[in-house]
Every structure is written in structure tokens, then in C-alpha cells.
PDB file of C-alpha atoms in Angstrom:
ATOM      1  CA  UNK A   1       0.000   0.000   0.000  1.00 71.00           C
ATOM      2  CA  UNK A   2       1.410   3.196  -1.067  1.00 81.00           C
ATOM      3  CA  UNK A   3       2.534   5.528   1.588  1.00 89.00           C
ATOM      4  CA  UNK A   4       1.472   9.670   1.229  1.00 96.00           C
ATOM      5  CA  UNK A   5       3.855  12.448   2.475  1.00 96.00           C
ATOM      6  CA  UNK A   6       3.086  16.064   1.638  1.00 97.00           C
ATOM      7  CA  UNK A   7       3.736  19.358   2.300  1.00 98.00           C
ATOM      8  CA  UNK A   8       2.531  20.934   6.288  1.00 98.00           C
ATOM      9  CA  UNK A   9       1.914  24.001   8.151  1.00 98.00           C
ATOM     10  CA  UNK A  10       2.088  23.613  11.788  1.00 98.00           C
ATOM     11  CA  UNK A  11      -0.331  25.345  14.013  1.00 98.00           C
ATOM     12  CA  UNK A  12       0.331  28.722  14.493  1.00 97.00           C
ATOM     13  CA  UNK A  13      -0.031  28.844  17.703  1.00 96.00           C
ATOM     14  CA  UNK A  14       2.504  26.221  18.360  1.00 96.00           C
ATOM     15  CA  UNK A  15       0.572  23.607  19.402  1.00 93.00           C
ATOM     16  CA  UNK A  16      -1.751  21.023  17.047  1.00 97.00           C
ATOM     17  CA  UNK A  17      -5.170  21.460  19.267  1.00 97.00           C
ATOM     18  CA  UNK A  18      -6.857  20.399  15.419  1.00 98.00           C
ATOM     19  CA  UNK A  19      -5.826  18.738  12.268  1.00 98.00           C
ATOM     20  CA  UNK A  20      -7.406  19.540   8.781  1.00 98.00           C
ATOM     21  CA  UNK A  21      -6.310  17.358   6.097  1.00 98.00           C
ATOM     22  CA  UNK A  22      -6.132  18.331   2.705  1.00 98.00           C
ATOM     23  CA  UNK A  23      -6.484  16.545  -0.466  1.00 98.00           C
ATOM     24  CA  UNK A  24      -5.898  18.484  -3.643  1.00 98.00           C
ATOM     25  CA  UNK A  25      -7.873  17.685  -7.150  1.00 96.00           C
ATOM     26  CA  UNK A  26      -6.556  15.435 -10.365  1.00 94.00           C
ATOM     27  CA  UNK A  27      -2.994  16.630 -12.032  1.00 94.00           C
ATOM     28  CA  UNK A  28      -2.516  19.041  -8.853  1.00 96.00           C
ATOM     29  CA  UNK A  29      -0.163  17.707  -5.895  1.00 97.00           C
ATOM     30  CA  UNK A  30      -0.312  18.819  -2.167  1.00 97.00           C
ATOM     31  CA  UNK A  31       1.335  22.069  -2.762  1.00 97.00           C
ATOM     32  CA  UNK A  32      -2.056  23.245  -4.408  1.00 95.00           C
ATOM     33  CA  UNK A  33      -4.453  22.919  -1.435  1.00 96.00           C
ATOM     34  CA  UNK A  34      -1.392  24.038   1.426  1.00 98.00           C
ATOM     35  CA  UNK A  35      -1.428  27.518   0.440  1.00 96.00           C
ATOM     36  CA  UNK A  36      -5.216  27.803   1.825  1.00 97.00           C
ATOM     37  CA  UNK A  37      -3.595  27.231   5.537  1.00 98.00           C
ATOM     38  CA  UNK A  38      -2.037  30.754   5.879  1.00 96.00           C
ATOM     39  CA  UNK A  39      -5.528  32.049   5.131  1.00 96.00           C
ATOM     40  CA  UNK A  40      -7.486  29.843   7.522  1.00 98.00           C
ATOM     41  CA  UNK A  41      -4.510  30.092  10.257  1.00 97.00           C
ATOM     42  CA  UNK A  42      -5.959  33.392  11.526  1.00 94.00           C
ATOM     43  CA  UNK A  43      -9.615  31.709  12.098  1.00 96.00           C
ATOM     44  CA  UNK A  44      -7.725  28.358  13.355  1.00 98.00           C
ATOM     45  CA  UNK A  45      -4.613  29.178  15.016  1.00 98.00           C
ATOM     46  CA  UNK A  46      -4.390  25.774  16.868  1.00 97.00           C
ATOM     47  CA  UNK A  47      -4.500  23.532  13.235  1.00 98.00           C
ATOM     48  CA  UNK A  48      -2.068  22.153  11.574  1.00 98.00           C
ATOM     49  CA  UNK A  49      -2.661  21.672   7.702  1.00 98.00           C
ATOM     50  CA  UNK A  50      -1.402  18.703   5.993  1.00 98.00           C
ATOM     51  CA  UNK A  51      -2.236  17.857   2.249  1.00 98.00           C
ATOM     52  CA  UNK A  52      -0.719  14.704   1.254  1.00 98.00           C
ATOM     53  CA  UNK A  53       0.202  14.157  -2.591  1.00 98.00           C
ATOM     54  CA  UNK A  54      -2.516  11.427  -4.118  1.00 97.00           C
ATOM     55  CA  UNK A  55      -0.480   8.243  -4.597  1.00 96.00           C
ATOM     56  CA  UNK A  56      -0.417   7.507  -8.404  1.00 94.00           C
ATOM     57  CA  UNK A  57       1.591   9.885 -10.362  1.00 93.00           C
ATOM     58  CA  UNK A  58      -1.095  11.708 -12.710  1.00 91.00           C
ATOM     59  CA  UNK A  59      -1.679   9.684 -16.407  1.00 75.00           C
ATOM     60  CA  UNK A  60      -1.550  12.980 -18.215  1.00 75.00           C
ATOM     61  CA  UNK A  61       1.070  15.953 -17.603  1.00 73.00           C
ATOM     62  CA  UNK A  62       1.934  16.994 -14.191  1.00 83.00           C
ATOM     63  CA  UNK A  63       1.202  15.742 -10.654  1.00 94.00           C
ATOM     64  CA  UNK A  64      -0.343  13.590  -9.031  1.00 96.00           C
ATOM     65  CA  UNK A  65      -3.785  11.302  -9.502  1.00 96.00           C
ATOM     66  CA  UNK A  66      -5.993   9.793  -6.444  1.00 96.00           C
ATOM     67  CA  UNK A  67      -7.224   7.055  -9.820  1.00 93.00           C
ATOM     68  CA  UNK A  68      -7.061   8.100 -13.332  1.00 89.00           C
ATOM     69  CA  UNK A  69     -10.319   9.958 -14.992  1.00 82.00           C
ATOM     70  CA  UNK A  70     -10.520   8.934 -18.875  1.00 70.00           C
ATOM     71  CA  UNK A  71     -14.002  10.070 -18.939  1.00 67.00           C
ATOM     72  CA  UNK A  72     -16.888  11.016 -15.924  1.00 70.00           C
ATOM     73  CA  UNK A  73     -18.298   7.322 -15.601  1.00 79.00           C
ATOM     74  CA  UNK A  74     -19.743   6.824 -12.660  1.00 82.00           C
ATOM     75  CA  UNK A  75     -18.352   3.305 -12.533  1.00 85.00           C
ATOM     76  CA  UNK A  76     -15.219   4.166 -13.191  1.00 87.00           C
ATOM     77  CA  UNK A  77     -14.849   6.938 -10.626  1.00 90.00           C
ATOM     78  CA  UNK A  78     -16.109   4.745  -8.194  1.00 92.00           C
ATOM     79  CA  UNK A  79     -13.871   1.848  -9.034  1.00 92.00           C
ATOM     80  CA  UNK A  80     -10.765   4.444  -8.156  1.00 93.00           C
ATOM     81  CA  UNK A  81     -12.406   5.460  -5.430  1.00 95.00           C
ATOM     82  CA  UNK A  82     -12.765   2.221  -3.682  1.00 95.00           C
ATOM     83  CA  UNK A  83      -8.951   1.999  -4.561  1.00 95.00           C
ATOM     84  CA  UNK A  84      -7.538   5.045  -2.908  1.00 96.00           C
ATOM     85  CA  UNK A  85      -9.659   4.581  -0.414  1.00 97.00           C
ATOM     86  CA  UNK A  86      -7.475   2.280   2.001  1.00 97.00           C
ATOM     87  CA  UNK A  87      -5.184   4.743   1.178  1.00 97.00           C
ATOM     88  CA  UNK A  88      -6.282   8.041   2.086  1.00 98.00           C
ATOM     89  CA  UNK A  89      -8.263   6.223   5.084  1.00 98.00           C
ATOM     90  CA  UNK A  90      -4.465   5.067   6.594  1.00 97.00           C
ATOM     91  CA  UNK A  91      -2.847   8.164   6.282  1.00 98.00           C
ATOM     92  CA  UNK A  92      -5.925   9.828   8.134  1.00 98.00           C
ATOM     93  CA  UNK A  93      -5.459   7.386  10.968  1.00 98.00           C
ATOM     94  CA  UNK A  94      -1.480   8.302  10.765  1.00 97.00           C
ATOM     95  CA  UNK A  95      -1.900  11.864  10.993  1.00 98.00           C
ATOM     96  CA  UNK A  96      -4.176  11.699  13.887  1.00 98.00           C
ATOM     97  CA  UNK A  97      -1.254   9.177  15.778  1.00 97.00           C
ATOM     98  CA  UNK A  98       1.209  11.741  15.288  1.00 96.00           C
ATOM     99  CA  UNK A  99      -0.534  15.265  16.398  1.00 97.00           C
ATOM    100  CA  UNK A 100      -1.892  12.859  19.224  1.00 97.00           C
ATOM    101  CA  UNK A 101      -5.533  13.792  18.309  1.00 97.00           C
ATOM    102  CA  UNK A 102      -8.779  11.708  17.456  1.00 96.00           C
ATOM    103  CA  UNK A 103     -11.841  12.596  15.154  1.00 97.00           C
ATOM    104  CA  UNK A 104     -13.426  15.132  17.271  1.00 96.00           C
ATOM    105  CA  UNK A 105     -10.361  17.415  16.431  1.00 97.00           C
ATOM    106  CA  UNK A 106     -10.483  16.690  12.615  1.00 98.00           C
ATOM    107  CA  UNK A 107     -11.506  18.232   9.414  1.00 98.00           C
ATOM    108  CA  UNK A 108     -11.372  16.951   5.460  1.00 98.00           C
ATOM    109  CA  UNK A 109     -10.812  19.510   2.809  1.00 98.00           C
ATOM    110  CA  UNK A 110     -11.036  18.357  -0.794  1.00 98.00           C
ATOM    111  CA  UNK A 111     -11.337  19.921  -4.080  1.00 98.00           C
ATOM    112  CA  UNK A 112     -12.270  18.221  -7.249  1.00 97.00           C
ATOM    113  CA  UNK A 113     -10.917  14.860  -6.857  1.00 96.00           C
ATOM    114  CA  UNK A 114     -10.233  15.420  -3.719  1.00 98.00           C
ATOM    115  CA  UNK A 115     -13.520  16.007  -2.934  1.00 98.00           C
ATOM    116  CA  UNK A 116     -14.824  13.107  -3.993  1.00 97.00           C
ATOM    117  CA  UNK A 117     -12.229  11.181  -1.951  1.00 98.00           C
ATOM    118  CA  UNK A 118     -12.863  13.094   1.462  1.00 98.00           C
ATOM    119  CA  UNK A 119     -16.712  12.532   1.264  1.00 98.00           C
ATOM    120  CA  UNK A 120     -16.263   9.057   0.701  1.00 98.00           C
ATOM    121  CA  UNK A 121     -13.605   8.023   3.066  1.00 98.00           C
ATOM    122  CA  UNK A 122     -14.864  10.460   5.489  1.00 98.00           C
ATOM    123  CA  UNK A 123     -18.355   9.313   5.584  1.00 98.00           C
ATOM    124  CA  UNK A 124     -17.823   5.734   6.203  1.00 97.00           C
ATOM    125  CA  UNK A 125     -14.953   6.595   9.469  1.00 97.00           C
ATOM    126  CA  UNK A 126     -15.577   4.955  12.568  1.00 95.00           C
ATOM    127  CA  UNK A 127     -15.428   7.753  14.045  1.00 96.00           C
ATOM    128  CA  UNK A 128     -16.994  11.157  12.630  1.00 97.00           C
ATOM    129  CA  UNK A 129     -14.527  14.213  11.823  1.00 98.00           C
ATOM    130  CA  UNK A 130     -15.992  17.155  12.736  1.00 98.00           C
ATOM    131  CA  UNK A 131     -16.718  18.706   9.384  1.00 98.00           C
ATOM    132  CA  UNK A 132     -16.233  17.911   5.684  1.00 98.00           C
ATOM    133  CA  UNK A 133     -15.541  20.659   3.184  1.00 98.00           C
ATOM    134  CA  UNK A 134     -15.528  19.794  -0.631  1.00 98.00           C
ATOM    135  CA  UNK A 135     -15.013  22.589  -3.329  1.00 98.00           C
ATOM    136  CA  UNK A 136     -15.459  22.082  -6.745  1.00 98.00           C
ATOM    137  CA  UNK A 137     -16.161  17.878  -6.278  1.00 97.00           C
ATOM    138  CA  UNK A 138     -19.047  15.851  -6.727  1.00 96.00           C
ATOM    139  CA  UNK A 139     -20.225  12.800  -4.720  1.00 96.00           C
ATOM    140  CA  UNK A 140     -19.857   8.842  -5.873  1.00 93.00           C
ATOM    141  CA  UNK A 141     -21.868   6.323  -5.010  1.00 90.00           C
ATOM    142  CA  UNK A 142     -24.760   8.877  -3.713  1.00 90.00           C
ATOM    143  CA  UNK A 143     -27.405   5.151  -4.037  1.00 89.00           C
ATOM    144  CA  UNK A 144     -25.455   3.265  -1.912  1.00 90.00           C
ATOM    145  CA  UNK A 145     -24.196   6.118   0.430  1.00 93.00           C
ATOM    146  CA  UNK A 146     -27.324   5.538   3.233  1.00 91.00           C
ATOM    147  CA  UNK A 147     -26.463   1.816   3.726  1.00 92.00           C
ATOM    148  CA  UNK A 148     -22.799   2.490   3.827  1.00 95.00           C
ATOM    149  CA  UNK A 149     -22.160   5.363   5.504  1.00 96.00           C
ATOM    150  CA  UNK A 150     -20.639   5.071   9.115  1.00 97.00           C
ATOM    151  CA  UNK A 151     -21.128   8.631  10.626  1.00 97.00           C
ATOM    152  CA  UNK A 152     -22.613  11.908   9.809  1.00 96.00           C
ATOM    153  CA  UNK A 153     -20.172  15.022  10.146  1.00 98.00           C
ATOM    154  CA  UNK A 154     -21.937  18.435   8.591  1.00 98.00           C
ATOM    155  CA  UNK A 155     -20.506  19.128   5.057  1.00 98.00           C
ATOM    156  CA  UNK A 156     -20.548  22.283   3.676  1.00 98.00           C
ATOM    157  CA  UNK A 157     -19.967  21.983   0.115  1.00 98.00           C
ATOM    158  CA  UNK A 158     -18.688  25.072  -2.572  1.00 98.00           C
ATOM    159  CA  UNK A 159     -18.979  24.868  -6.737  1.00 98.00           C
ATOM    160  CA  UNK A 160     -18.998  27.747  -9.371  1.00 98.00           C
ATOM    161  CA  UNK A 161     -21.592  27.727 -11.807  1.00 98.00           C
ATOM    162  CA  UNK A 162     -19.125  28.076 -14.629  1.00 98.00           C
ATOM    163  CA  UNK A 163     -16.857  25.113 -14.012  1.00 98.00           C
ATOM    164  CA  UNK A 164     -16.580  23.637 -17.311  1.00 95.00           C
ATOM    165  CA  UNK A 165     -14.755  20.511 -15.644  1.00 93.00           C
ATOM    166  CA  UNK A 166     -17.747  18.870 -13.142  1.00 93.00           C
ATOM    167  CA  UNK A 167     -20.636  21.302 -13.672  1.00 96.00           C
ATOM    168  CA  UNK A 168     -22.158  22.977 -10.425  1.00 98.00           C
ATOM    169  CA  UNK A 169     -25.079  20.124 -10.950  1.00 97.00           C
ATOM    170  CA  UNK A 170     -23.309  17.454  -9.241  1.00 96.00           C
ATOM    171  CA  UNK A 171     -22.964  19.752  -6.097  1.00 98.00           C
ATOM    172  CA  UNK A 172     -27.223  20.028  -6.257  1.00 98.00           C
ATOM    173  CA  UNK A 173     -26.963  16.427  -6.432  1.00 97.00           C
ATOM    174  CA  UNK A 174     -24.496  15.906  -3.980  1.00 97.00           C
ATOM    175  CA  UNK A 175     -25.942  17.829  -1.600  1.00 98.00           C
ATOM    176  CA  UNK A 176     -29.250  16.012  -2.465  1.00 97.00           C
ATOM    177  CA  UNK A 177     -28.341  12.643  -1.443  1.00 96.00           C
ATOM    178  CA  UNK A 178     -26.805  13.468   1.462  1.00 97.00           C
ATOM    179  CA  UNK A 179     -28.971  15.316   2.566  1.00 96.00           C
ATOM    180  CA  UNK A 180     -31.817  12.144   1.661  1.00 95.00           C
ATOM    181  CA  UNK A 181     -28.966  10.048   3.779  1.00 95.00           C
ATOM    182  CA  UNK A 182     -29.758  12.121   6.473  1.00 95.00           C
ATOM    183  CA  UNK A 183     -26.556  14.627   6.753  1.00 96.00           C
ATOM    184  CA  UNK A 184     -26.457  18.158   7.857  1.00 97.00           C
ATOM    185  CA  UNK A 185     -25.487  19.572   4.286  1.00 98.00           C
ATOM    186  CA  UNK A 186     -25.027  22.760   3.117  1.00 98.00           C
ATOM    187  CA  UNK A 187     -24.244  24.532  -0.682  1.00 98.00           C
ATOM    188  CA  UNK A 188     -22.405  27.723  -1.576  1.00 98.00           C
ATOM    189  CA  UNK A 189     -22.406  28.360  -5.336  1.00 98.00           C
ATOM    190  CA  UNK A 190     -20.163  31.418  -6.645  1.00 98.00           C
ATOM    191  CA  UNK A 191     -21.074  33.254  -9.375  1.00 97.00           C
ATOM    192  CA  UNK A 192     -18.981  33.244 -12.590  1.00 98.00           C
ATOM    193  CA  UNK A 193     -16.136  30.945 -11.042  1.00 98.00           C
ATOM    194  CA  UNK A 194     -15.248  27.977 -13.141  1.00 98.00           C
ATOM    195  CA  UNK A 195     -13.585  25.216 -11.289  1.00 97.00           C
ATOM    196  CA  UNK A 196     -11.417  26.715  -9.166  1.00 97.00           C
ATOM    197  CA  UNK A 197     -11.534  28.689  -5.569  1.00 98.00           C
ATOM    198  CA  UNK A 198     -12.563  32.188  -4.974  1.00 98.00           C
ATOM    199  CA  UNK A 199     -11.896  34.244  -2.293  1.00 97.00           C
ATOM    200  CA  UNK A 200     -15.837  34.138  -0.947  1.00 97.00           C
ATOM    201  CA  UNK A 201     -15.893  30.495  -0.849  1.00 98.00           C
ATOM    202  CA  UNK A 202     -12.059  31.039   0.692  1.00 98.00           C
ATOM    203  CA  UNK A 203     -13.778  32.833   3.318  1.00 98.00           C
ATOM    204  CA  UNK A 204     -17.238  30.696   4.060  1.00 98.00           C
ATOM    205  CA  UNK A 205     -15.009  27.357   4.368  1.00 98.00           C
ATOM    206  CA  UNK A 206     -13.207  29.238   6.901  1.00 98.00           C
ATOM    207  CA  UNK A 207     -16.013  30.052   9.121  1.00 98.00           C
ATOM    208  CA  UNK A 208     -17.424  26.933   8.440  1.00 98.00           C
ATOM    209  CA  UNK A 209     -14.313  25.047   9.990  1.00 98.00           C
ATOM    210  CA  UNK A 210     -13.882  27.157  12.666  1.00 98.00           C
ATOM    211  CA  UNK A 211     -17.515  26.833  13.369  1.00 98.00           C
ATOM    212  CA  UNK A 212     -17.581  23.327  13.177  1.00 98.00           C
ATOM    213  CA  UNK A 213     -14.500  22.955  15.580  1.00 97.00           C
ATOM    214  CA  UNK A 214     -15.711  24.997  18.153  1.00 96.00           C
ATOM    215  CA  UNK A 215     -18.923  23.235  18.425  1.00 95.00           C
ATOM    216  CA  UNK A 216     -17.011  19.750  18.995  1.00 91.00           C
ATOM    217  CA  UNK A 217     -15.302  21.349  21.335  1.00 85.00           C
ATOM    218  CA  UNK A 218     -18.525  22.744  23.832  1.00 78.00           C
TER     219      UNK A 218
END
């Protein structure tokens, strides 16, 4: 089983009180997604940021792959899916082992890819992080997500409705089956942003970690 590394901010404060993990989108690596933690540091000053580079070396051009995309097929994306799962679900554990913290101080970040990834491995964790944020992504598997999941975090998820790449659709639908599996979702979309990150979604993820961390922690 491959092993992720990856780059990390440690918590400004100087002491890991939370972990949010990062995983960046297809043909990115985990420099992408690590340059959102000096943003979020002033809202989470106790979190250290981690975003671990997928583990397959991307098919076409640059970076890095969590499973290879030849086309949107919703068999296909789940077949890589189920195998970066084991994956992504290990290094979570590893992460947590080393900052000495459980679910209760942990968030999942994803975008695109990444996205996909931290909705499915985080939704089927023995334990539930305390929030889920997905930009740009989509959801897998959104039939058989009721009788699999495990836990049910909040999710807050963010799309533009000009991304050309997974159209702001599968966010509706995303956020319509899990909110059908019974999950405390909610939708951002940004206006004339293709697929990509703007600053107001920058800034709603931000509260909505921060948020979502201090309510674990009453």
C-alpha cells in the first residue's frame, strides 16, 4: 500500500489542538491545497494543515492522480475510489497518531478529486470528523451512500456555476443525497467561477471550519 507524504503548516499557535487534512484535485499535488492554511490560520490558530500528494503519479502531464479519470463514468470513478480509499483512510489514521488527536479534532478539505475522496472516506470513518468541506467535487456512489455510511459530520460543500470541468449540478446532487442520507449539508455556489476557488468560498469554508471545531469542542 502506497505511503502519502506532503507538504505541512504547523499550528500557528505552536501547538496542534486540530488537524485539517487536505487533499488536492486530479494533475494538482499537495502544494495546491497548502497555500489555503495561511488564510485559515488566523480563524484556526491551533490547526495544523497537511495535504498529502494522491499516490499515483497523474496519467496525463503533471502531478499527481488519487485514480485516473478517462471520462466522468460513474463506474469508473467509483472503481478508483474504492482503490484510494485504504489509502487516504491510513494516512488519516497516521496523521491523527502523530498530532496525538482523534476525530473530534479533525476536518477533510477536498477539491475536485479530492472532494470526492474526502466525502467518501470520510463518511464511512468509525469515528466522525468534525466537518467535511468539498469545493469544486461531486459525490460517488450517492445510491449506496445511506447503507454504507458510518457517521454523519456536517458538510458544507462550494462549486462555481461556470466550471466547465464537473458542472455545479453534481454539487445540487451531492448535496441532495446526502442530505436524503440524512446529513447536515449545506451549498455555496459562486457566481462566474469555473472550477477553481474564490476568495468568498475562501472565506465561508473558513467560518465553516472554525464553526464546526468549536462546536465539537462545547
Amino acid at each position: 500500500m502506497a505511503i502519502l507524504t506532503g507538504p505541512s503548516v504547523p499550528a500557528a499557535s505552536g501547538k496542534a489542538e486540530q488537524l485539517v487534512i487536505l487533499a488536492h484535485g486530479y494533475g494538482a499535488d499537495g502544494n495546491d491545497l497548502i497555500s489555503l492554511a495561511p488564510y485559515w490560520q488566523k480563524l484556526l490558530p491551533n490547526a495544523a494543515f497537511i495535504a498529502p500528494n494522491a499516490p499515483e503519479r497523474c496519467d496525463v502531464g503533471f502531478g499527481y492522480q488519487w485514480f485516473p479519470i478517462s471520462r466522468l463514468d460513474p463506474d469508473e470513478i467509483m472503481r478508483g475510489i474504492l482503490g484510494a480509499a485504504p489509502v487516504f483512510d491510513r494516512f488519516i489514521d497516521e496523521e491523527l497518531e502523530r498530532h496525538g488527536l482523534d476525530e473530534s479534532r479533525l476536518a477533510l478539505v477536498g477539491f475536485s478529486q479530492g472532494t470526492m475522496m474526502s466525502l467518501h472516506v470520510g463518511l464511512r470513518r468509525r469515528k466522525a470528523p468534525v466537518a467535511i468541506l468539498g469545493y469544486s467535487g461531486a459525490l460517488a456512489g450517492g445510491e449506496r451512500l445511506e447503507a454504507e455510511m458510518t457517521c454523519r459530520p456536517p458538510v458544507f460543500l462550494i462549486h462555481g456555476d461556470m466550471d466547465d470541468l464537473l458542472p455545479v449540478s453534481r454539487m445540487h446532487d451531492a448535496a441532495e443525497a446526502l442530505g436524503a442520507a440524512g446529513l447536515a449539508v449545506r451549498w455555496h455556489v459562486s457566481r462566474g467561477l469555473g472550477h477553481g476557488i474564490d476568495p468568498e468560498g475562501l472565506d465561508l469554508g473558513g467560518q465553516f471550519l472554525m464553526d464546526a471545531f468549536a462546536a465539537a469542542a462545547v
